[in-house]
Coordinates of C-alpha atoms in Angstrom, one line a residue:
Chain A
X1 CA -0.1 -0.1 0.1
X2 CA 1.2 3.6 -0.9
X3 CA 0.2 7.0 0.5
X4 CA -0.4 9.2 -2.7
X5 CA -1.5 12.5 -0.7
X6 CA -1.1 13.3 2.8
X7 CA -2.8 16.9 3.6
X8 CA -3.5 18.6 7.2
X9 CA -7.3 19.3 7.3
X10 CA -9.4 20.6 9.8
X11 CA -6.9 19.2 12.6
X12 CA -6.6 15.7 11.2
X13 CA -5.3 14.2 7.8
X14 CA -6.8 13.8 4.4
X15 CA -5.0 11.1 2.8
X16 CA -5.2 9.1 -0.4
X17 CA -4.2 5.4 -0.3
X18 CA -3.8 3.1 -3.2
X19 CA -3.7 -0.5 -2.4
X20 CA -4.0 -3.8 -4.0
X21 CA -7.6 -5.3 -4.4
X22 CA -7.6 -9.0 -4.6
X23 CA -11.7 -8.8 -5.2
X24 CA -11.4 -6.4 -8.1
X25 CA -8.0 -7.4 -9.3
X26 CA -6.6 -4.2 -9.7
X27 CA -4.9 -1.5 -7.7
X28 CA -7.7 0.9 -6.0
X29 CA -7.5 4.7 -4.8
X30 CA -9.1 5.6 -1.4
X31 CA -9.7 8.5 0.3
X32 CA -9.1 8.4 4.4
X33 CA -10.0 11.3 6.4
X34 CA -8.2 10.6 10.0
X35 CA -10.0 13.1 12.6
X36 CA -7.9 14.5 15.0
X37 CA -9.3 12.0 17.6
X38 CA -7.7 9.1 15.7
X39 CA -4.4 10.3 17.1
X40 CA -5.7 9.5 20.4
X41 CA -7.7 6.2 20.1
X42 CA -9.6 4.1 17.8
X43 CA -12.7 6.1 16.0
X44 CA -15.7 4.5 14.2
X45 CA -15.8 4.7 10.3
X46 CA -18.1 6.3 7.8
X47 CA -18.1 4.9 4.5
X48 CA -19.1 7.2 1.7
X49 CA -19.8 5.9 -1.8
X50 CA -19.7 8.2 -4.8
X51 CA -21.9 8.5 -7.9
X52 CA -21.4 8.1 -11.5
X53 CA -18.2 9.5 -13.1
X54 CA -16.6 10.1 -9.7
X55 CA -13.2 9.2 -8.4
X56 CA -12.3 9.2 -4.7
X57 CA -11.3 12.8 -5.5
X58 CA -14.8 14.4 -5.7
X59 CA -15.8 13.6 -2.4
X60 CA -12.8 14.5 -0.5
X61 CA -12.5 17.9 -2.5
X62 CA -15.9 19.0 -2.6
X63 CA -18.3 17.4 -0.1
X64 CA -16.7 19.6 3.1
X65 CA -17.4 16.5 5.3
X66 CA -14.0 16.7 7.1
X67 CA -15.2 19.7 9.4
X68 CA -18.0 17.5 10.5
X69 CA -15.9 14.4 10.9
X70 CA -13.5 16.0 12.9
X71 CA -16.1 17.5 15.2
X72 CA -17.7 14.1 15.7
X73 CA -14.6 12.0 15.5
X74 CA -15.5 9.8 12.6
X75 CA -13.0 8.3 10.4
X76 CA -14.3 8.8 6.6
X77 CA -13.5 6.3 3.9
X78 CA -14.1 7.4 0.3
X79 CA -13.0 5.0 -2.3
X80 CA -13.2 5.3 -6.1
X81 CA -16.3 4.0 -7.9
X82 CA -15.2 1.2 -10.4
X83 CA -12.0 -0.9 -10.9
X84 CA -9.5 0.8 -13.0
X85 CA -6.5 0.2 -15.1
X86 CA -5.4 -1.6 -18.1
X87 CA -7.5 -4.6 -18.9
X88 CA -10.7 -3.4 -16.8
X89 CA -13.4 -3.6 -19.4
X90 CA -15.2 -0.4 -20.3
X91 CA -17.8 0.7 -22.9
X92 CA -19.3 3.9 -24.4
X93 CA -21.2 6.0 -22.1
X94 CA -20.5 7.8 -18.6
X95 CA -22.9 5.3 -17.2
X96 CA -21.3 2.1 -17.8
X97 CA -17.7 0.8 -16.9
X98 CA -15.1 2.9 -15.7
X99 CA -16.6 5.3 -13.0
X100 CA -19.8 3.2 -13.1
X101 CA -19.2 0.3 -11.0
X102 CA -22.7 0.4 -9.6
X103 CA -21.8 -1.2 -6.2
X104 CA -22.8 -4.6 -7.5
X105 CA -21.0 -8.1 -8.4
X106 CA -21.3 -8.5 -12.1
X107 CA -21.8 -11.9 -13.3
X108 CA -21.7 -11.1 -17.3
X109 CA -18.5 -11.3 -19.5
X110 CA -16.7 -8.9 -19.8
X111 CA -17.7 -7.2 -16.5
X112 CA -17.4 -10.5 -14.2
X113 CA -13.5 -10.5 -14.2
X114 CA -13.4 -7.2 -12.7
X115 CA -16.5 -5.5 -11.6
X116 CA -17.2 -6.6 -7.8
X117 CA -17.6 -3.3 -6.2
X118 CA -20.2 -4.6 -3.8
X119 CA -17.9 -7.2 -2.2
X120 CA -14.9 -4.7 -2.5
X121 CA -16.7 -2.0 -0.6
X122 CA -18.6 -4.2 1.9
X123 CA -15.9 -6.9 2.9
X124 CA -12.5 -6.2 1.4
X125 CA -12.4 -2.5 2.0
X126 CA -13.3 -2.7 5.7
X127 CA -11.0 -5.5 6.3
X128 CA -8.2 -3.4 5.1
X129 CA -9.4 -0.4 6.8
X130 CA -9.6 -2.1 10.1
X131 CA -6.2 -4.0 9.6
X132 CA -4.4 -0.5 9.0
X133 CA -6.2 2.5 10.6
X134 CA -7.3 3.0 14.3
X135 CA -11.1 1.8 13.8
X136 CA -13.0 0.7 16.6
X137 CA -15.0 -1.8 14.4
X138 CA -18.0 0.3 13.9
X139 CA -19.5 1.3 10.5
X140 CA -21.9 3.4 8.9
X141 CA -22.6 4.0 5.2
X142 CA -24.0 6.8 3.1
X143 CA -23.5 8.0 -0.6
X144 CA -24.8 9.8 -3.5
X145 CA -26.9 9.1 -6.5
X146 CA -25.5 5.5 -7.7
X147 CA -23.5 5.5 -4.5
X148 CA -26.6 6.0 -2.5
X149 CA -28.3 3.1 -4.0
X150 CA -24.9 1.2 -3.1
X151 CA -25.1 2.5 0.5
X152 CA -28.8 1.2 0.7
X153 CA -28.3 -2.1 -0.9
X154 CA -25.1 -2.7 1.4
X155 CA -27.0 -2.1 4.3
X156 CA -30.0 -3.9 3.4
X157 CA -28.0 -7.0 2.2
X158 CA -26.0 -7.3 5.5
X159 CA -27.9 -7.1 8.6
X160 CA -25.5 -5.9 11.4
X161 CA -22.8 -4.8 9.5
X162 CA -23.6 -1.1 9.7
X163 CA -25.0 1.0 12.7
X164 CA -26.7 3.6 10.4
X165 CA -27.4 4.2 6.6
X166 CA -28.2 7.5 4.9
X167 CA -28.2 8.7 1.1
X168 CA -28.3 11.9 -0.9
X169 CA -30.5 11.5 -4.0
X170 CA -30.0 7.7 -4.3
X171 CA -31.1 5.8 -7.2
X172 CA -33.8 3.9 -5.2
X173 CA -34.9 1.5 -7.7
X174 CA -32.5 0.6 -10.3
X175 CA -34.6 -2.3 -11.8
X176 CA -37.2 0.0 -12.9
X177 CA -35.0 3.3 -13.9
X178 CA -33.0 3.9 -17.0
X179 CA -29.7 3.9 -15.6
X180 CA -30.2 0.8 -13.5
X181 CA -31.6 -1.1 -16.1
X182 CA -28.8 -0.3 -18.4
X183 CA -26.4 -1.4 -15.8
X184 CA -28.1 -4.6 -14.5
X185 CA -28.5 -5.9 -18.1
X186 CA -25.0 -5.8 -18.8
X187 CA -23.5 -6.6 -15.5
X188 CA -26.2 -9.0 -14.3
X189 CA -27.8 -10.4 -17.5
X190 CA -31.6 -10.3 -18.6
X191 CA -33.2 -12.4 -15.5
X192 CA -34.8 -9.6 -13.7
X193 CA -35.4 -11.8 -10.7
X194 CA -31.7 -11.6 -9.9
X195 CA -32.0 -7.5 -10.3
X196 CA -34.2 -7.6 -7.3
X197 CA -31.3 -8.5 -5.0
X198 CA -29.5 -5.3 -5.9
X199 CA -32.5 -3.1 -5.8
X200 CA -33.3 -1.2 -2.4
X201 CA -36.9 -1.0 -3.0
X202 CA -36.9 -5.0 -3.6
X203 CA -35.0 -5.5 -0.6
X204 CA -36.9 -3.3 1.7
X205 CA -39.6 -5.8 1.4
X206 CA -37.7 -8.8 3.3
X207 CA -35.5 -6.5 5.5
X208 CA -35.0 -8.3 8.8
X209 CA -32.9 -5.4 10.2
X210 CA -35.3 -2.2 10.8
X211 CA -32.4 0.4 10.2
X212 CA -33.7 3.8 10.0
X213 CA -33.2 5.1 6.7
X214 CA -32.1 9.1 6.2
X215 CA -32.6 10.5 2.7
X216 CA -32.2 14.1 1.3
X217 CA -33.3 14.8 -2.1
X218 CA -33.3 18.0 -3.9
X219 CA -36.3 19.1 -5.8
X220 CA -34.6 21.0 -8.4
X221 CA -32.4 17.7 -9.2
X222 CA -32.3 16.9 -13.1
X223 CA -32.5 13.1 -12.5
X224 CA -35.3 13.4 -9.9
X225 CA -38.2 12.2 -12.1
X226 CA -36.6 9.6 -14.5
X227 CA -33.6 8.0 -12.6
X228 CA -34.2 8.7 -8.8
X229 CA -37.7 8.5 -7.7
X230 CA -38.0 8.6 -4.3
X231 CA -41.5 8.2 -4.2
X232 CA -40.9 4.5 -4.9
X233 CA -38.7 4.2 -1.6
X234 CA -41.4 6.1 0.3
X235 CA -44.1 3.3 -0.9
X236 CA -41.8 0.5 -0.3
X237 CA -40.9 1.8 3.2
X238 CA -44.7 2.1 4.1
X239 CA -45.9 -1.3 2.7
X240 CA -42.7 -2.8 5.0
X241 CA -43.5 -0.6 8.0
X242 CA -39.6 0.3 7.4
X243 CA -38.6 3.8 8.9
X244 CA -37.6 6.4 6.5
X245 CA -37.1 10.1 6.9
X246 CA -37.0 11.5 3.3
X247 CA -36.3 15.3 3.2
X248 CA -37.1 16.9 -0.1
X249 CA -35.4 20.2 -0.3
X250 CA -36.7 23.0 -2.7
X251 CA -34.2 24.5 -5.0
X252 CA -31.4 22.0 -4.6
X253 CA -29.9 19.9 -7.4
X254 CA -27.9 16.9 -8.0
X255 CA -24.2 18.6 -7.3
X256 CA -21.9 18.5 -4.3
X257 CA -23.4 22.1 -3.5
X258 CA -26.4 20.1 -2.4
X259 CA -24.4 17.2 -0.5
X260 CA -22.2 20.1 1.3
X261 CA -25.2 21.7 2.6
X262 CA -26.4 18.7 4.3
X263 CA -23.8 16.5 4.8
X264 CA -23.1 17.8 8.4
X265 CA -26.6 16.7 9.3
X266 CA -25.9 13.1 7.9
X267 CA -22.5 13.0 9.9
X268 CA -24.4 13.9 13.1
X269 CA -27.0 11.4 12.3
X270 CA -24.2 8.6 11.9
X271 CA -22.4 9.9 14.9
X272 CA -25.5 9.4 17.2
X273 CA -25.8 5.8 15.9
X274 CA -22.2 4.8 16.2
X275 CA -22.0 6.6 19.9
X276 CA -25.1 4.6 20.9
X277 CA -23.7 1.3 19.4
Chain B
X1 CA -24.5 39.7 -18.1
X2 CA -25.3 36.2 -18.0
X3 CA -25.7 33.6 -15.4
X4 CA -23.7 30.3 -16.0
X5 CA -24.4 28.5 -12.9
X6 CA -27.2 28.8 -10.3
X7 CA -27.0 26.3 -7.4
X8 CA -28.7 26.1 -4.0
X9 CA -26.1 26.0 -1.3
X10 CA -26.6 26.3 2.4
X11 CA -30.0 28.0 2.1
X12 CA -28.7 30.7 -0.4
X13 CA -27.3 30.5 -3.7
X14 CA -24.0 29.7 -5.6
X15 CA -24.2 31.5 -8.9
X16 CA -21.4 32.0 -11.6
X17 CA -21.9 35.1 -13.7
X18 CA -20.2 36.4 -16.8
X19 CA -20.0 39.9 -17.5
X20 CA -17.9 42.2 -19.9
X21 CA -15.1 44.0 -18.2
X22 CA -14.1 47.1 -20.0
X23 CA -11.1 47.6 -17.8
X24 CA -9.8 44.1 -18.9
X25 CA -11.1 44.3 -22.4
X26 CA -12.9 40.9 -22.3
X27 CA -15.6 38.8 -20.3
X28 CA -14.9 37.5 -17.0
X29 CA -16.4 34.7 -14.9
X30 CA -17.2 35.6 -11.5
X31 CA -18.4 33.0 -8.7
X32 CA -21.1 35.2 -6.6
X33 CA -22.5 33.3 -3.2
X34 CA -25.8 35.1 -2.0
X35 CA -26.4 33.9 1.5
X36 CA -30.1 33.4 2.6
X37 CA -30.1 36.8 4.0
X38 CA -29.5 38.4 0.8
X39 CA -33.2 37.5 -0.1
X40 CA -34.3 39.7 2.8
X41 CA -32.4 42.7 2.5
X42 CA -28.6 44.2 1.5
X43 CA -25.5 42.4 2.9
X44 CA -21.8 43.3 3.1
X45 CA -19.6 41.6 0.7
X46 CA -16.4 39.7 1.1
X47 CA -14.0 39.6 -2.0
X48 CA -11.9 36.4 -2.4
X49 CA -8.9 36.3 -4.9
X50 CA -7.6 33.0 -5.8
X51 CA -4.1 32.1 -6.5
X52 CA -2.0 31.0 -9.5
X53 CA -3.5 28.6 -12.0
X54 CA -7.1 28.9 -10.7
X55 CA -10.4 30.2 -12.2
X56 CA -13.3 31.3 -10.1
X57 CA -14.2 27.5 -9.8
X58 CA -11.7 26.4 -7.5
X59 CA -12.9 28.7 -4.4
X60 CA -16.6 28.0 -5.1
X61 CA -16.1 24.2 -5.3
X62 CA -13.2 23.6 -2.7
X63 CA -13.1 26.1 0.1
X64 CA -16.3 25.5 1.8
X65 CA -16.6 29.1 2.6
X66 CA -20.5 29.2 1.7
X67 CA -21.5 27.6 5.0
X68 CA -20.0 30.5 7.1
X69 CA -21.0 33.1 4.5
X70 CA -24.7 31.8 5.2
X71 CA -24.3 32.0 8.9
X72 CA -23.0 35.5 8.8
X73 CA -25.0 37.0 6.1
X74 CA -22.0 37.8 3.8
X75 CA -22.3 37.9 0.3
X76 CA -19.0 36.2 -1.3
X77 CA -17.4 37.4 -4.5
X78 CA -14.9 35.1 -6.0
X79 CA -13.4 36.3 -9.6
X80 CA -11.2 34.5 -12.3
X81 CA -7.3 35.3 -11.8
X82 CA -6.6 36.9 -14.8
X83 CA -8.2 38.2 -18.4
X84 CA -9.2 35.4 -20.5
X85 CA -10.1 34.7 -24.2
X86 CA -8.6 35.1 -27.7
X87 CA -6.1 37.9 -27.9
X88 CA -5.3 38.0 -24.2
X89 CA -1.4 37.7 -24.0
X90 CA -0.1 34.4 -22.4
X91 CA 3.7 32.9 -22.1
X92 CA 5.3 29.9 -21.2
X93 CA 4.9 28.7 -17.3
X94 CA 2.0 28.4 -15.2
X95 CA 3.1 31.5 -13.3
X96 CA 2.6 34.1 -15.8
X97 CA -0.1 35.3 -18.3
X98 CA -3.4 33.2 -18.2
X99 CA -4.3 32.3 -14.4
X100 CA -1.6 34.6 -13.2
X101 CA -3.0 38.0 -13.5
X102 CA -1.1 38.9 -10.1
X103 CA -3.7 41.6 -9.3
X104 CA -1.5 44.4 -10.7
X105 CA -2.1 46.9 -13.6
X106 CA 0.5 46.1 -16.3
X107 CA 2.4 48.6 -18.0
X108 CA 4.4 46.6 -20.4
X109 CA 3.9 45.0 -23.9
X110 CA 2.1 42.7 -24.6
X111 CA 0.6 42.9 -21.0
X112 CA -0.5 46.1 -20.5
X113 CA -3.4 45.5 -23.3
X114 CA -5.6 43.4 -21.0
X115 CA -3.8 42.7 -17.7
X116 CA -5.4 45.6 -15.3
X117 CA -6.4 42.9 -12.6
X118 CA -5.9 45.4 -9.7
X119 CA -8.3 48.0 -11.3
X120 CA -10.7 45.1 -12.1
X121 CA -10.8 43.9 -8.5
X122 CA -10.8 47.0 -6.7
X123 CA -13.2 49.3 -8.8
X124 CA -15.2 47.6 -11.7
X125 CA -15.9 44.4 -10.1
X126 CA -17.3 46.0 -6.7
X127 CA -19.1 48.6 -8.8
X128 CA -20.8 46.0 -11.0
X129 CA -21.6 43.9 -8.0
X130 CA -23.1 46.9 -6.2
X131 CA -25.3 47.8 -9.4
X132 CA -26.5 44.2 -9.7
X133 CA -26.6 42.6 -6.2
X134 CA -28.3 43.4 -2.8
X135 CA -25.2 44.6 -0.8
X136 CA -25.0 47.6 1.7
X137 CA -22.0 48.8 0.2
X138 CA -19.5 47.3 2.7
X139 CA -16.4 45.4 1.6
X140 CA -13.8 43.3 2.9
X141 CA -11.2 41.3 1.0
X142 CA -9.1 38.2 1.4
X143 CA -7.5 35.6 -0.7
X144 CA -5.0 33.0 -1.3
X145 CA -1.1 33.1 -2.2
X146 CA -1.0 35.3 -5.5
X147 CA -4.6 36.4 -4.0
X148 CA -3.3 36.9 -0.7
X149 CA -1.0 39.4 -2.2
X150 CA -3.5 41.0 -4.3
X151 CA -5.8 41.5 -1.0
X152 CA -3.2 42.8 0.9
X153 CA -2.1 45.4 -1.7
X154 CA -5.7 46.2 -2.5
X155 CA -6.3 47.1 1.0
X156 CA -3.0 49.0 1.7
X157 CA -3.4 51.3 -1.5
X158 CA -6.8 52.2 -0.9
X159 CA -7.5 53.2 2.7
X160 CA -11.4 53.3 3.5
X161 CA -12.3 50.9 0.8
X162 CA -12.5 47.8 2.9
X163 CA -13.5 47.1 6.5
X164 CA -11.1 44.3 6.8
X165 CA -8.3 42.3 5.2
X166 CA -7.1 38.7 5.7
X167 CA -4.8 36.5 3.6
X168 CA -3.8 32.7 3.4
X169 CA -0.4 32.0 2.7
X170 CA 0.0 35.2 0.8
X171 CA 3.1 36.4 -1.4
X172 CA 3.5 39.2 1.1
X173 CA 7.0 40.5 -0.6
X174 CA 6.6 40.1 -4.3
X175 CA 9.5 42.3 -5.0
X176 CA 11.9 39.9 -3.5
X177 CA 10.8 36.6 -4.4
X178 CA 11.1 34.7 -7.6
X179 CA 7.4 34.5 -8.4
X180 CA 6.9 38.3 -7.9
X181 CA 10.3 39.2 -9.6
X182 CA 9.4 37.2 -12.8
X183 CA 5.8 38.8 -12.9
X184 CA 6.9 42.5 -11.9
X185 CA 9.8 42.3 -14.7
X186 CA 7.3 41.3 -17.3
X187 CA 4.2 43.1 -16.3
X188 CA 5.8 46.4 -14.8
X189 CA 9.3 46.6 -16.2
X190 CA 12.6 47.0 -14.7
X191 CA 12.3 49.8 -12.7
X192 CA 12.3 48.4 -9.0
X193 CA 11.0 51.6 -7.5
X194 CA 7.6 50.9 -9.2
X195 CA 7.5 47.4 -8.0
X196 CA 7.4 48.8 -4.3
X197 CA 3.7 50.0 -5.1
X198 CA 2.6 46.8 -5.6
X199 CA 4.6 45.0 -2.7
X200 CA 2.7 44.7 0.7
X201 CA 5.8 44.7 2.8
X202 CA 6.8 48.0 1.2
X203 CA 3.4 49.5 1.2
X204 CA 3.1 48.7 5.1
X205 CA 5.8 51.5 5.6
X206 CA 3.7 54.2 4.6
X207 CA 0.3 53.1 5.4
X208 CA -2.3 55.7 6.5
X209 CA -5.1 53.2 7.7
X210 CA -4.3 51.0 10.5
X211 CA -6.3 47.9 9.2
X212 CA -5.0 45.0 11.4
X213 CA -4.1 42.2 9.3
X214 CA -4.8 38.3 9.6
X215 CA -2.7 36.0 7.9
X216 CA -2.5 32.2 8.1
X217 CA 0.1 30.1 7.0
X218 CA 1.0 26.5 6.9
X219 CA 4.4 25.3 8.1
X220 CA 4.3 22.4 5.5
X221 CA 3.6 24.6 2.7
X222 CA 6.0 23.9 0.0
X223 CA 6.3 27.5 -1.2
X224 CA 6.8 28.9 2.2
X225 CA 10.8 29.5 2.2
X226 CA 11.3 30.7 -1.2
X227 CA 8.2 32.4 -2.7
X228 CA 6.1 33.5 0.8
X229 CA 8.1 34.4 3.5
X230 CA 5.7 35.7 6.3
X231 CA 8.7 36.8 8.4
X232 CA 9.1 39.6 6.2
X233 CA 5.6 40.9 6.9
X234 CA 6.0 40.4 10.1
X235 CA 9.1 42.4 10.3
X236 CA 7.7 45.3 8.3
X237 CA 4.6 45.3 10.5
X238 CA 6.7 45.3 13.5
X239 CA 8.8 48.2 11.9
X240 CA 5.7 50.4 10.9
X241 CA 3.8 49.5 14.3
X242 CA 0.9 48.1 12.0
X243 CA -1.4 45.4 13.7
X244 CA -0.8 41.8 12.2
X245 CA -2.1 38.5 13.5
X246 CA 0.0 35.9 11.9
X247 CA -0.8 32.3 12.6
X248 CA 1.4 29.4 11.8
X249 CA -0.3 26.0 11.5
X250 CA 2.1 23.0 11.7
X251 CA 1.4 20.2 9.3
X252 CA -0.7 22.2 7.0
X253 CA 0.2 22.7 2.9
X254 CA -0.5 25.2 0.4
X255 CA -3.9 23.4 -0.6
X256 CA -7.8 24.2 -0.3
X257 CA -7.8 21.7 2.7
X258 CA -5.7 24.2 4.4
X259 CA -8.0 27.2 3.5
X260 CA -11.0 24.8 4.1
X261 CA -9.7 24.1 7.6
X262 CA -9.5 28.1 8.6
X263 CA -11.5 29.9 6.1
X264 CA -14.6 30.0 8.8
X265 CA -12.4 31.7 11.1
X266 CA -11.3 34.4 8.4
X267 CA -15.4 34.8 7.8
X268 CA -16.2 35.3 11.4
X269 CA -13.4 37.8 11.5
X270 CA -14.6 39.8 8.6
X271 CA -18.2 39.4 9.8
X272 CA -17.2 41.0 13.0
X273 CA -15.6 44.0 11.3
X274 CA -18.5 44.6 8.8
X275 CA -21.0 44.4 11.9
X276 CA -19.0 47.0 13.5
X277 CA -18.6 49.4 10.5

């Protein structure tokens, strides 16, 4: 493992690491923010999953989350959004291939070789983080758009693994929206029953753990009506009696200006759950 | 004038405008953050001058200043760092020409045609801002590196124009460091007596207004010893009995992670001065 960046930030350190991922069969960049408290003892970890086209850089430079992580003593872990490097499959379009891992485990050629972002962010990355950084073993998870989908699916598929989950403008029902259908067809094949295993709204029906979900959604988000459809999550949570706080914000779009405006409240939410745990 | 971006952010709006600058002879992009208070009545303005290679985008996406501006009710104005467009002179190197206006009024060919960034940020830009946005006519100024130099020189040359001034890692003595000497020779010519009119340390000697200066400087800044030399500002302020708060921060570098970590305290400092005014 190699440290690519090391920057003092709000009394702690915003680092970028490169490590070998056996799950993905490539090296991966990961942003790790260590709050000042991490110099004194173990801290809980909030995993942040970014959206389409992002690398680890978007969240670490634009979200402004470090300030709140420093206040609450959380480590932030912000991975890249797909496998990278020579030999990793790609295709035309910003919404498939590089930058669009979609946090699933692909089963179809040519994607199955490297595109196993779900196993990477849920298992291999936390194991690596917990082996090399001063964590107390507690985890929470959040993300944006494709990464909001990734966070919800990670929490819903793995009861007990996360103390709390939240999302910004998540793709809540990938099985029924164009971004998700394009990816699922390519990465998972034509059998739509398998798609439901990677779809937060479908997973909610059978959730055994009642983790209260926090979602923020901008009402001026260009992707709201076609790709995000938070009303489907609202219906699924209502049907399953699953606790959801869905906040709609007039004027806000899909950008990091939206995330920056509310990430402090998400970190406070996760910090409360982690402290209670 | 044309609005290029309009993003809800911390209850206000982070916009980017393009306007015609007669001073520079080109169109210029300007980031303008309107805090929620600007919807209710006039607000004071903090001008932010960015450093070498920046456009208006760096500060608006990476500094995280909007949160604090929203708390204190300040409008943030964040211009580009040089004239732009076809016909604007440029030269080899990131530290001259485009992205390196240096906030002086050039007198030498080919620079004199467009490179009048001092007059632009001190006169034309505030006049345009005050004509089109809900300001109360009060101004403060801050900046980073080349922009820290620009902010200090603007305040020192124009007593009464700003309520307060601060800087992050400023070039305090451009006459005697390589970045400044290269630019001054090109933009202002060989007469070093003229250089002193654009050099904060030299201007401090004859300052008629005793604006207390706040400077933050990272001790892990790669440019500290050769280009920034804050000890020269310390000496100049001591000799002239000019109030200076110079804070040195162990571990911090020259990046926006450094700015983000302390910009909240700068905005609070400016807000206090603007409220008292």
